Short mmCIF file of C-alpha atoms in Angstrom, two decimals:
data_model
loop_
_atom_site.label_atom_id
_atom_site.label_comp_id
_atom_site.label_asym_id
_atom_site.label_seq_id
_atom_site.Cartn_x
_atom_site.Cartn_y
_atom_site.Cartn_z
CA UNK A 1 -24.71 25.29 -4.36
CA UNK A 2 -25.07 26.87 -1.00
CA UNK A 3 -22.70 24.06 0.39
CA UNK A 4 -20.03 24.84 -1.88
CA UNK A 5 -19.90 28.77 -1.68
CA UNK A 6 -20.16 28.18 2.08
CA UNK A 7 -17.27 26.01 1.89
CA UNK A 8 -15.01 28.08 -0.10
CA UNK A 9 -15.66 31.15 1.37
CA UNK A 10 -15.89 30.06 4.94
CA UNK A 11 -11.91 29.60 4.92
CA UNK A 12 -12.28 25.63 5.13
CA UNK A 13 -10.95 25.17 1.32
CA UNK A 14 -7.79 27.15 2.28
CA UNK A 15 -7.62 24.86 5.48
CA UNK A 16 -7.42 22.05 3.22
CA UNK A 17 -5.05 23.63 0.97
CA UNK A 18 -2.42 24.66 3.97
CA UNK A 19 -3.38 21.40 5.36
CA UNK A 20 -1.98 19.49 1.83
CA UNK A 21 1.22 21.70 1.84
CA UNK A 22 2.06 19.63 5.25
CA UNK A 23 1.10 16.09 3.64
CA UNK A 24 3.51 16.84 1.10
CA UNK A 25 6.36 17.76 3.41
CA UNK A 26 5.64 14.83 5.59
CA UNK A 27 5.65 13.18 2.53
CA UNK A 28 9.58 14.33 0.95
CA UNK A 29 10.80 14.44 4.76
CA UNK A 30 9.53 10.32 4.96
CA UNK A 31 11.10 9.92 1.48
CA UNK A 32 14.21 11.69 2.13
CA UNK A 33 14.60 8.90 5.75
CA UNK A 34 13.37 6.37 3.22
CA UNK A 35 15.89 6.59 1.00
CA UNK A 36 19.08 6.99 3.55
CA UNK A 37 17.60 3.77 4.95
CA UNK A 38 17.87 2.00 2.23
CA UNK A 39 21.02 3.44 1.14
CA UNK A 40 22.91 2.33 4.09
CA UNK A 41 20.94 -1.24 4.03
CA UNK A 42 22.11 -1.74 0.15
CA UNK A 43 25.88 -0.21 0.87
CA UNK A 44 26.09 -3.18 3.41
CA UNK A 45 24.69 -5.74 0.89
CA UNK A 46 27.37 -4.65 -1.88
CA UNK A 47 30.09 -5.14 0.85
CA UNK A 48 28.47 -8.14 2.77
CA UNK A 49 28.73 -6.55 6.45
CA UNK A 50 26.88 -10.00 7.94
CA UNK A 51 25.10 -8.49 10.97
CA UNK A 52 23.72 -5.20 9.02
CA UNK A 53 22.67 -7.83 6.50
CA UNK A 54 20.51 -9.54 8.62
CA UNK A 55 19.42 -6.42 10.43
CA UNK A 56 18.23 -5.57 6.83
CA UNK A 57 16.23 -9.07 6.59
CA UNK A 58 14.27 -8.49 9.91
CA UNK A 59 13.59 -4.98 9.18
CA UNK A 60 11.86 -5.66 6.06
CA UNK A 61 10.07 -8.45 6.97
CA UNK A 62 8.61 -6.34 9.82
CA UNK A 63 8.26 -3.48 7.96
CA UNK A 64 6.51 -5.01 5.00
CA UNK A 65 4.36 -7.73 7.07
CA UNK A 66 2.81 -5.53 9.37
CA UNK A 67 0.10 -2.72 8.52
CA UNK A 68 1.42 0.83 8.63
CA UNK A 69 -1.18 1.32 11.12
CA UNK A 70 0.24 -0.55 13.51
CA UNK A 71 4.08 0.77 12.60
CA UNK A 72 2.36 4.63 13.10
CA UNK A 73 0.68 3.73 16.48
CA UNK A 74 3.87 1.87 17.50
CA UNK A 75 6.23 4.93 16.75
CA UNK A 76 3.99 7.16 18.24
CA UNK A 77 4.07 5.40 21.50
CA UNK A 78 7.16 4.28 21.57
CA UNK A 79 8.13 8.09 21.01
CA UNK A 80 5.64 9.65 23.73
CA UNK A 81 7.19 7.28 26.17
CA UNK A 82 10.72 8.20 25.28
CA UNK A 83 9.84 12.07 25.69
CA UNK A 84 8.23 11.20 28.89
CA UNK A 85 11.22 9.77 30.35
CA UNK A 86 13.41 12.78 29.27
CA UNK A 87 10.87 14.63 30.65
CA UNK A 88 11.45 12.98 33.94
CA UNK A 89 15.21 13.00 34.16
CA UNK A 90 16.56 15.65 32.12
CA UNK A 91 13.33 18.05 32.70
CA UNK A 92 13.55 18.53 29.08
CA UNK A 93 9.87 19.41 27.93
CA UNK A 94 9.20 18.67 24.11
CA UNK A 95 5.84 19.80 22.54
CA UNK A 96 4.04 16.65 22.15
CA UNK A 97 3.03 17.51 18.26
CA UNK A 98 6.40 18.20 17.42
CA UNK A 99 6.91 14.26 19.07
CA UNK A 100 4.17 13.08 16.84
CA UNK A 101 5.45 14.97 14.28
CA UNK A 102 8.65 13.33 14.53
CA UNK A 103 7.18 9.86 15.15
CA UNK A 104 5.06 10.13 12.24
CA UNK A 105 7.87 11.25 9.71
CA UNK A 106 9.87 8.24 10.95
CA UNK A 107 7.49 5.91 11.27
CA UNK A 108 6.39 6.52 7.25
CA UNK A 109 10.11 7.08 6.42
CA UNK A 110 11.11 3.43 8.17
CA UNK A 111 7.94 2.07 5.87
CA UNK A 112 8.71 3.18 2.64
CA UNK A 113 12.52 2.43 3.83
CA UNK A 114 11.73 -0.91 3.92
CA UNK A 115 10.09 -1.08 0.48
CA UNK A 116 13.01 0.91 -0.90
CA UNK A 117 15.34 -1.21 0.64
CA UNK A 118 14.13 -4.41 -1.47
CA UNK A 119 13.53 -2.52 -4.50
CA UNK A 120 17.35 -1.94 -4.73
CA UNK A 121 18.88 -5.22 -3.31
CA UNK A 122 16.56 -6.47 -6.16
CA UNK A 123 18.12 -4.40 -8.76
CA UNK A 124 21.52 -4.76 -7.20
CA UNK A 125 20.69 -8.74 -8.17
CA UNK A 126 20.06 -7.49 -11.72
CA UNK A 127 23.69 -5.93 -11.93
CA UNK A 128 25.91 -8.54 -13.94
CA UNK A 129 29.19 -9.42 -11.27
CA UNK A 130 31.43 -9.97 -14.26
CA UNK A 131 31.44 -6.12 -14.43
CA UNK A 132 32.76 -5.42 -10.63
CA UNK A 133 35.50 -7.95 -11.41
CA UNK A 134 35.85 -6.10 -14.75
CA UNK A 135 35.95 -2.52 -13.31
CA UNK A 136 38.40 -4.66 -10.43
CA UNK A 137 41.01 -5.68 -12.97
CA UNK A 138 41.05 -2.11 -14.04
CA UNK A 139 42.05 -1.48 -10.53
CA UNK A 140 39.16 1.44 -10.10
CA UNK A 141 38.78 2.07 -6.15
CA UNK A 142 35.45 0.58 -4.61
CA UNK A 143 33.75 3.79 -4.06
CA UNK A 144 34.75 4.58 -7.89
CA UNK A 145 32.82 1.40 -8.99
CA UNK A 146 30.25 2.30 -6.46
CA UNK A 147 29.61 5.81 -8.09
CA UNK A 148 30.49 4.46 -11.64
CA UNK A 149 29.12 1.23 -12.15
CA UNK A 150 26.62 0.25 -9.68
CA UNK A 151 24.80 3.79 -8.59
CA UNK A 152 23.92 4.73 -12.76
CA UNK A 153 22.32 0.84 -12.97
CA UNK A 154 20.88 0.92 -10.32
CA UNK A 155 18.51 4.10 -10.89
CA UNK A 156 18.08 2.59 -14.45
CA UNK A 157 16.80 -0.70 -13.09
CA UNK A 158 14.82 1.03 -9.94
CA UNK A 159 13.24 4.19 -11.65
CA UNK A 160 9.80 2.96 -12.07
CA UNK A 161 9.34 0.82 -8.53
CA UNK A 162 11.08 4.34 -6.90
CA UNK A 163 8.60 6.52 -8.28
CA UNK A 164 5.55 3.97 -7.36
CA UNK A 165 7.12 4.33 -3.71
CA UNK A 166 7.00 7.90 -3.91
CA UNK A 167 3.04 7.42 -5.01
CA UNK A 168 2.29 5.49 -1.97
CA UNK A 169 4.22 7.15 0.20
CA UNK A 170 1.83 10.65 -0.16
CA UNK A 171 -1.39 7.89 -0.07
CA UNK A 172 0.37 6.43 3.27
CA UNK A 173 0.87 10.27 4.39
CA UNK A 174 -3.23 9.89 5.08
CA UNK A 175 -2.55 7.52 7.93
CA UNK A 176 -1.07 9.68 10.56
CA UNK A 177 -3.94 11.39 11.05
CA UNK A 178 -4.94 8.83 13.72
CA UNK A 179 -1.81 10.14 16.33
CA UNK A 180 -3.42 13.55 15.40
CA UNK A 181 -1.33 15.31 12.53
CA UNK A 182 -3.26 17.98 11.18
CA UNK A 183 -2.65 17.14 7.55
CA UNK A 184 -5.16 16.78 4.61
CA UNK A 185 -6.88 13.93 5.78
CA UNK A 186 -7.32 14.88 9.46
CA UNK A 187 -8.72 18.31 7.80
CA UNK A 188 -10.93 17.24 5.83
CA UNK A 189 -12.09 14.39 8.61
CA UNK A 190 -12.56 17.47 10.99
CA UNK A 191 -14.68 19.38 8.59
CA UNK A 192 -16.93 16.50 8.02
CA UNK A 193 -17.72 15.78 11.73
CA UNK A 194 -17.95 19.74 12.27
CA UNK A 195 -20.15 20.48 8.87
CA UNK A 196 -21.92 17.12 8.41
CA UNK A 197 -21.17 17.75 4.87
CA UNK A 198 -19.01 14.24 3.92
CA UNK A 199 -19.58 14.41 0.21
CA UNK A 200 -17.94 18.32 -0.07
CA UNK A 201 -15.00 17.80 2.18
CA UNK A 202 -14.15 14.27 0.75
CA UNK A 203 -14.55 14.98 -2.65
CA UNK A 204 -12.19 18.30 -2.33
CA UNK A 205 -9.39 16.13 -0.39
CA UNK A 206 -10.18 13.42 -3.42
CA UNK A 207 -8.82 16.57 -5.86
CA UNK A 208 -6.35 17.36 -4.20
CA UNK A 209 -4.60 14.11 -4.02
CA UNK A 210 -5.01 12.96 -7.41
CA UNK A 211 -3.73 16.57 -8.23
CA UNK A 212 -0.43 15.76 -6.16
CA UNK A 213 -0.33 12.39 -8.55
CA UNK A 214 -0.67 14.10 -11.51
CA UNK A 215 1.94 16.81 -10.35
CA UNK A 216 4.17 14.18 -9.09
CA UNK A 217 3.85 12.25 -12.32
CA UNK A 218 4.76 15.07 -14.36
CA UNK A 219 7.46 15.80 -12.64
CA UNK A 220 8.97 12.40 -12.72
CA UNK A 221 8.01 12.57 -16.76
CA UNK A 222 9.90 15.45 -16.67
CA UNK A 223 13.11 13.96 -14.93
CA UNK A 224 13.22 10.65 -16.98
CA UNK A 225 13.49 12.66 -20.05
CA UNK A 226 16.44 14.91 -18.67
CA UNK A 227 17.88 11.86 -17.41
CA UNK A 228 16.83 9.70 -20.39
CA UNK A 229 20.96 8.54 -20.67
CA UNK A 230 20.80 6.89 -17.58
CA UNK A 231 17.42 4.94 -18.00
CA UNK A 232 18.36 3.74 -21.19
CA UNK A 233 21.41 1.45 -20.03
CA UNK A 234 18.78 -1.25 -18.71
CA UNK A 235 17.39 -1.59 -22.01
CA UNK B 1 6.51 -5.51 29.62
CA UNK B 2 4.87 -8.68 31.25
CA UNK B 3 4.45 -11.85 30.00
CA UNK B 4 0.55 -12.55 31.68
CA UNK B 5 -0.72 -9.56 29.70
CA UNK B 6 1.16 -10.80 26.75
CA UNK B 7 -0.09 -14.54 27.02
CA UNK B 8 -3.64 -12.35 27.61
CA UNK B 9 -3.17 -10.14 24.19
CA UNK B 10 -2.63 -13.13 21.86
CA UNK B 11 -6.30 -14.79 23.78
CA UNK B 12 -7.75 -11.49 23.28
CA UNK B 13 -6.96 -10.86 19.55
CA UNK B 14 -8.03 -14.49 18.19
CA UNK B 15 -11.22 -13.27 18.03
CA UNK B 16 -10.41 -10.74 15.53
CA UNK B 17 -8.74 -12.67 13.47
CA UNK B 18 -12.19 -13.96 11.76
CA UNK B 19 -13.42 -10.63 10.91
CA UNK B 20 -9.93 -9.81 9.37
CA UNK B 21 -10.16 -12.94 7.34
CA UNK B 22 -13.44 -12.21 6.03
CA UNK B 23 -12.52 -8.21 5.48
CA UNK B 24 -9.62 -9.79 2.89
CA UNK B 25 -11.25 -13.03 1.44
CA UNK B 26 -15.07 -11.35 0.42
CA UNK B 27 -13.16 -8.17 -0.80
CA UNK B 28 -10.12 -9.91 -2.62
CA UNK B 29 -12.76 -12.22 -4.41
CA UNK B 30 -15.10 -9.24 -5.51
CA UNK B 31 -11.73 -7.43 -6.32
CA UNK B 32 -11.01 -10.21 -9.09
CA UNK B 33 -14.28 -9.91 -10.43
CA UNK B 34 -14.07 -6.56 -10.46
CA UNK B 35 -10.39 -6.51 -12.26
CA UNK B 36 -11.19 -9.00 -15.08
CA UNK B 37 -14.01 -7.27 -15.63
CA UNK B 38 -12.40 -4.05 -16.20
CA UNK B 39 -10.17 -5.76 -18.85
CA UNK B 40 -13.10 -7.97 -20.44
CA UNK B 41 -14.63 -4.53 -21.45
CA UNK B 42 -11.19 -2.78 -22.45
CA UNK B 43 -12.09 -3.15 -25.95
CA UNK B 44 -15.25 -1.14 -25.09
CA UNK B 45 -14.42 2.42 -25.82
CA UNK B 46 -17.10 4.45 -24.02
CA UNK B 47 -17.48 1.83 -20.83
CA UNK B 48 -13.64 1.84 -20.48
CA UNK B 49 -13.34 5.06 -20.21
CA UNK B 50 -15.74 5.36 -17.06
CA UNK B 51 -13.95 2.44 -15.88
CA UNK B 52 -10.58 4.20 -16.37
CA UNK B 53 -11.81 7.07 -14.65
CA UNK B 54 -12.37 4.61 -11.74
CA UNK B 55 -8.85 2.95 -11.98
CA UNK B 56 -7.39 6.54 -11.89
CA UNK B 57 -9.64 7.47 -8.65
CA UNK B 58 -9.36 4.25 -6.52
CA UNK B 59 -5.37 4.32 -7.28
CA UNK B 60 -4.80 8.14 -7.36
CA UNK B 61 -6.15 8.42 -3.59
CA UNK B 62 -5.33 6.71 -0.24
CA UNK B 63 -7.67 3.94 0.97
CA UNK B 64 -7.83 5.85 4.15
CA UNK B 65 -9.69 8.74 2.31
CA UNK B 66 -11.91 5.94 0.05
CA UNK B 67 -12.96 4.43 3.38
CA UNK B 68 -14.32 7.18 4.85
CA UNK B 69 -15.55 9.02 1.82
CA UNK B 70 -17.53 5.73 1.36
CA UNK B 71 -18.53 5.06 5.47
CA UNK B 72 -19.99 8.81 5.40
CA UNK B 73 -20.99 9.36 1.90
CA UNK B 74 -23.27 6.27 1.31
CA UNK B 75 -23.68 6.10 4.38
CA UNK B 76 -26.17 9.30 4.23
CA UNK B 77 -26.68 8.22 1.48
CA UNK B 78 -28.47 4.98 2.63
CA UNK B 79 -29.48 6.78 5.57
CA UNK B 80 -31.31 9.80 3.68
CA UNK B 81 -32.98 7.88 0.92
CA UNK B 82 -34.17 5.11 2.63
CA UNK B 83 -34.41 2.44 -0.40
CA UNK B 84 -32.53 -0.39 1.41
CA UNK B 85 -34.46 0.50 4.19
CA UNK B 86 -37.45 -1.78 2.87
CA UNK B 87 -35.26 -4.92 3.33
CA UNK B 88 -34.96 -6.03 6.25
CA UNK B 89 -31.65 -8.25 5.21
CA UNK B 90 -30.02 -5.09 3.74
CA UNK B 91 -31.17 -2.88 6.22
CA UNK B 92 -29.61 -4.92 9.32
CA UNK B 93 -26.32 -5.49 6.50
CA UNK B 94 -25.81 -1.67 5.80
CA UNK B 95 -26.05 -0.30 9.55
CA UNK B 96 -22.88 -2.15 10.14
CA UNK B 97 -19.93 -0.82 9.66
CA UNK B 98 -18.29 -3.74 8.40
CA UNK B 99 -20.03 -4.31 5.05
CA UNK B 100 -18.79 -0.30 4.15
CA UNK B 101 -15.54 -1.22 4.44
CA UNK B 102 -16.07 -4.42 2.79
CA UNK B 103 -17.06 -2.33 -0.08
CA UNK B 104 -14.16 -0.10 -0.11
CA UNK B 105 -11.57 -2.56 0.33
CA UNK B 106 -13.11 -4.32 -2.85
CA UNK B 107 -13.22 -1.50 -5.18
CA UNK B 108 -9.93 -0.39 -4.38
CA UNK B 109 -7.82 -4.26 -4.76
CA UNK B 110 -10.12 -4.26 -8.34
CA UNK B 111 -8.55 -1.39 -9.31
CA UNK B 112 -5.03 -1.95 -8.50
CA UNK B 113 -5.64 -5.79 -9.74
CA UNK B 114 -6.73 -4.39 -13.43
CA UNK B 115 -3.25 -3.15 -13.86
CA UNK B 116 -1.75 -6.62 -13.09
CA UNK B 117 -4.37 -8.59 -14.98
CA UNK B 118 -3.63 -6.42 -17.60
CA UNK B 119 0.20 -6.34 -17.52
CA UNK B 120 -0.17 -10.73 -17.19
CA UNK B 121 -2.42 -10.69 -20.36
CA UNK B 122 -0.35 -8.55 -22.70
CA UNK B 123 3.01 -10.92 -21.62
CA UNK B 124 1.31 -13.04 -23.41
CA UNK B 125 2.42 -12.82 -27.65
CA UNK B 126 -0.39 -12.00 -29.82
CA UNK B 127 0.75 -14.69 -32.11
CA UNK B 128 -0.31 -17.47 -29.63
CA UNK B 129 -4.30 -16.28 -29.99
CA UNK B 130 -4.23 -16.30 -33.47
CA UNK B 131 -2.44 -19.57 -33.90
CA UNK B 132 -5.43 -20.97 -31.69
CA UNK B 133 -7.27 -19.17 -33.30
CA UNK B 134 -6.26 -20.64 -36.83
CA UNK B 135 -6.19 -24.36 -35.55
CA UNK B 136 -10.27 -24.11 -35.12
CA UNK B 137 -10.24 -23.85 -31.50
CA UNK B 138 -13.37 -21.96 -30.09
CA UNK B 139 -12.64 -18.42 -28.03
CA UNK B 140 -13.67 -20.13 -25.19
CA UNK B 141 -11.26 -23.11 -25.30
CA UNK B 142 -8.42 -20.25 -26.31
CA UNK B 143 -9.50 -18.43 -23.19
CA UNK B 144 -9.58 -21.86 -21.31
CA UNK B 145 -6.53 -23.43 -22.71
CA UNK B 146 -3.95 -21.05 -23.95
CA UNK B 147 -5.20 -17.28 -22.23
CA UNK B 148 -5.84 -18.52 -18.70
CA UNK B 149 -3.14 -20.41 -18.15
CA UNK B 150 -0.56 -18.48 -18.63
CA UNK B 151 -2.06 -15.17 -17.38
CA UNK B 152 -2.86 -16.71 -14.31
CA UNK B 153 0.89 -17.69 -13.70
CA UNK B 154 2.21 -14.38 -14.75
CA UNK B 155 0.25 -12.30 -12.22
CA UNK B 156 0.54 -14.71 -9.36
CA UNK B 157 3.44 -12.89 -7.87
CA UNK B 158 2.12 -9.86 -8.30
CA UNK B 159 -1.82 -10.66 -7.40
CA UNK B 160 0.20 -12.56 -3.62
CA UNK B 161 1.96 -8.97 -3.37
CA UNK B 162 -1.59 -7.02 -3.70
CA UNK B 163 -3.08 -9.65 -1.16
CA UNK B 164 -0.34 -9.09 1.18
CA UNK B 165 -1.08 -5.06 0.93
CA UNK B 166 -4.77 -6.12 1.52
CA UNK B 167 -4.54 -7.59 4.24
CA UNK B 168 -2.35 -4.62 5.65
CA UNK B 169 -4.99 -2.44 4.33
CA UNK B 170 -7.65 -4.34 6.25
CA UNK B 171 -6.29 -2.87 9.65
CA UNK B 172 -7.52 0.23 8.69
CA UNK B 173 -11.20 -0.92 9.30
CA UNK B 174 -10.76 -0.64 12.89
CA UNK B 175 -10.68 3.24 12.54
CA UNK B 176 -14.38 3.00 11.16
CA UNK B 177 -15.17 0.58 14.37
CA UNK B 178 -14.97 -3.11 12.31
CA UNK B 179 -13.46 -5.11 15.50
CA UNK B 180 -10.55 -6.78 13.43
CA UNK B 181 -7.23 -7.78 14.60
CA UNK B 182 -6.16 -4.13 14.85
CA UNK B 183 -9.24 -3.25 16.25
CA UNK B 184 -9.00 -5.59 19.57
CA UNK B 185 -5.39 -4.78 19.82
CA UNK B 186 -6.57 -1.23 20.51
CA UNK B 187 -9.25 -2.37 22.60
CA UNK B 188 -6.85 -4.69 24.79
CA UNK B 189 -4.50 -1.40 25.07
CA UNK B 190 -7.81 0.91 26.18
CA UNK B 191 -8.28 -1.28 28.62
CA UNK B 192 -5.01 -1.76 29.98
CA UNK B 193 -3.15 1.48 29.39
CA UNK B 194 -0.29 -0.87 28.24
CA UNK B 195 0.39 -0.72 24.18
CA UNK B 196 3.50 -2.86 23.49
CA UNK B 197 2.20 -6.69 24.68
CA UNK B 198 -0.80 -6.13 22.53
CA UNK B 199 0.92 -4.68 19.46
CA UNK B 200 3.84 -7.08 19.45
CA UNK B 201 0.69 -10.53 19.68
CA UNK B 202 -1.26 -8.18 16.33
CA UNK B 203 2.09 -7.56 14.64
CA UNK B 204 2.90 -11.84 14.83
CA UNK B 205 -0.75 -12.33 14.28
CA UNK B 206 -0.51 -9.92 10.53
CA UNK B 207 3.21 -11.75 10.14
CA UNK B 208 1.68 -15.05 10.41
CA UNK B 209 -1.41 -14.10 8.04
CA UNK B 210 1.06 -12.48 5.27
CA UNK B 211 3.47 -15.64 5.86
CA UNK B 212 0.66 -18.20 5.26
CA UNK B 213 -0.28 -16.40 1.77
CA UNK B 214 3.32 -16.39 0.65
CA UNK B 215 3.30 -19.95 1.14
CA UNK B 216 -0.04 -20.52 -0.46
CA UNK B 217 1.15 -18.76 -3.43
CA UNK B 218 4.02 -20.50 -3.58
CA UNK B 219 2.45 -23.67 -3.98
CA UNK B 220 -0.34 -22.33 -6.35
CA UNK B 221 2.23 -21.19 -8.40
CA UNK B 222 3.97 -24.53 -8.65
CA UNK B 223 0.68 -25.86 -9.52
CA UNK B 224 0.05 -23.30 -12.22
CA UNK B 225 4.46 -23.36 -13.75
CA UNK B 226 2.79 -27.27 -14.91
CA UNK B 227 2.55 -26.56 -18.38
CA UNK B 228 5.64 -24.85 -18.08
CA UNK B 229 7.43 -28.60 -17.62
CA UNK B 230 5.07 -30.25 -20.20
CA UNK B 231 5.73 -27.79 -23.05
CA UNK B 232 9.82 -28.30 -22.28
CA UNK B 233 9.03 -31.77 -22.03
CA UNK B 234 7.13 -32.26 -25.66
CA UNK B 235 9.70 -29.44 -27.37
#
């Protein structure tokens, strides 16, 4: 019991708890890239632009091939480097953890971009043509169809793959504590090796993120029944 | 970037390719095991609900977290009680680092493969069982003849998609010191302050690995669509 009182008291659970507020903001701000990404990737399928097309392709090949490891460490470096060089001409001096900062939000907004991205060329696939003709031959504008037709399917069809994105994209979150973000799982990581006390730290990290999956499944409960109009036009 | 310490990289990470292999193949097979047993004891109220509680744990938190929760935990653990200690086999197998992450690996793919076991068997109509059922075949042939089949086609995409994430998950072994792909890539870039040549031979090295199980799947699963041609062709 000692442990735990030790551990509470001894400011390490609020650590933690500050520590989780900042793997949910890395979290929205990798969603939030995520989600532009694969807006402009899908906008370029609906009007065939060729090269962003095959942009696309590469990009989530790589993306989804590779571990997200290797996309972190890759960001990171690629981003120290730049801020080195800017360093050296423009004598512009950036705080290197607002660079991994930066690097890290990217680098897990490019990854869950790239899942994104196929989720909604997939459901794109799902959309009948017939009704772009249709909505064509009623002479509606293209961003009209866009906004009318397309965009109210397309959540339908993509709700539950965007929400399991969402899901993995806090798990991934854990990841960029490697390049040294001080977010839950660095926290807790530091507590063991400074405690020795695995099972404690661990387990209280293991609450909290199941408690951001509960939360986050609420939430989404929540907005499928406000929404419950839209998600019934795939069925 | 230079070609020699490229040509050098792609030498240098070959030999982590085996330990990579292993990481997926031992933990995706023990993963299976582990997933249809889950759904052989659904029917089991009180043992399904531990193994829910599991499902909701290894799926609820990051990998990253499981793995060292489990490298630490039973790790003291195993250090503090000293049972395996008396073996000399398990002894030698539990002070590496690579059977702890072997463990984690397989306890999280079983509980993401429940769910897709689970979601293959009930695509399957009730009706089917019982008519087997009713024309005196034994539960064992049903299983054998009408079950399997047909469950095992349904949640081959999905089971190729969990592989693929497996073998992205297996990088992360290299954090708790397995030498795997990801873990000579960061030895080759210790060693040589340069990080791109041997990211860009790991990255084609995963590519290659995820691009060989698509294509393994895809052949399985036109192995496995057979009685999908024979039932047309009798009907």
């Amino acid at each position: 019991m000692n442990i735990i009182t030790d551990f509470l008291l001894g400011g390490w659970a609020k650590q933690l708890l500050f520590a989780s507020v900042l793997t949910i903001l890395l979290a929205v701000i990798a969603y939030i890239i995520g989600f532009i990404v694969a807006f402009i990737f899908t906008i370029a399928k609906l009007f065939n632009f060729r090269i962003v097309n095959f942009i696309c392709n590469i990009y989530t090949t790589i993306f989804r091939g590779i571990p997200e490891l290797l996309v972190i460490f890759f960001l990171f470096y690629a981003f120290s480097d730049i801020s080195r060089e800017a360093n050296a001409i423009f004598s512009v001096n950036i705080d290197s953890s607002i660079i991994s900062f930066i690097a890290a939000a990217i680098a897990l907004g490019l990854i869950s971009g790239s899942y994104l991205t196929e989720v909604f060329k997939g459901g794109l696939s799902a959309i009948n043509s017939g009704q772009i003709d249709a909505a064509k031959a009623l002479a509606m504008s293209e961003l009209t169809i866009v906004f009318r037709i397309i965009f109210p399917q397309l959540i339908s069809y993509t709700w539950h793959p965007v929400i399991n994105i969402w899901l993995s994209t806090i798990k991934d979150t854990s990841l960029v504590a490697v390049i040294g973000i001080s977010e839950l799982m660095f926290k807790s990581n530091l507590g063991v090796t400074t405690t020795g006390q695995p099972f404690v730290f661990y387990g209280f990290a293991t609450i909290l993120y199941l408690s951001m999956m509960v939360l986050s499944n609420l939430g989404f409960k929540r907005l499928s029944y406000k929404y419950n109009y839209l998600l019934k036009i795939s069925r | 970037m230079s070609f020699n310490l490229l040509l050098q990289s792609f030498i240098g990470i070959v030999k982590g390719i085996p330990a990579t292999l292993a990481l997926v193949s031992i933990s995706g097979l023990v993963g299976i095991i582990i997933a249809i047993l889950i759904n052989v004891y659904r029917k089991h109220k009180s043992i399904n609900a531990v193994l829910q509680v599991y499902v909701m744990l290894f799926t609820g938190t990051p990998l990253f977290l499981q793995l060292f929760f489990i490298y630490y935990g039973l790790g003291n653990l195993v250090s503090s009680t000293n049972i395996l200690q008396k073996h000399w086999l398990l002894a030698e197998l539990f002070r590496t680092s690579f059977i702890y992450a072997l463990i984690a690996m397989a306890l999280n793919t079983g509980a993401y493969g429940s769910g897709i076991i689970k979601a293959a068997i009930s695509a399957i109509p009730e009706g089917q069982i019982e008519a087997a059922r009713a024309l005196g075949l034994s539960r064992w042939q049903t299983f054998r003849r009408i079950l399997f089949p047909q469950a095992f086609y349904y949640a081959l995409p999905s089971y190729s998609n969990e592989l693929i994430l497996l073998v992205k998950a297996s990088s992360l072994a290299s954090v708790i010191t397995v030498m795997d792909i990801t873990g000579y890539m960061q030895q080759i870039f210790s060693a040589t302050y340069s990080f791109y040549e041997p990211f860009i031979a790991a990255a084609i090295y995963y590519l290659a690995i995820n691009y060989s199980i698509i294509l393994l799947v895809k052949k399985l699963s036109k192995k496995a669509s057979l009685w999908l041609k024979q039932s047309s062709m009798t009907a």
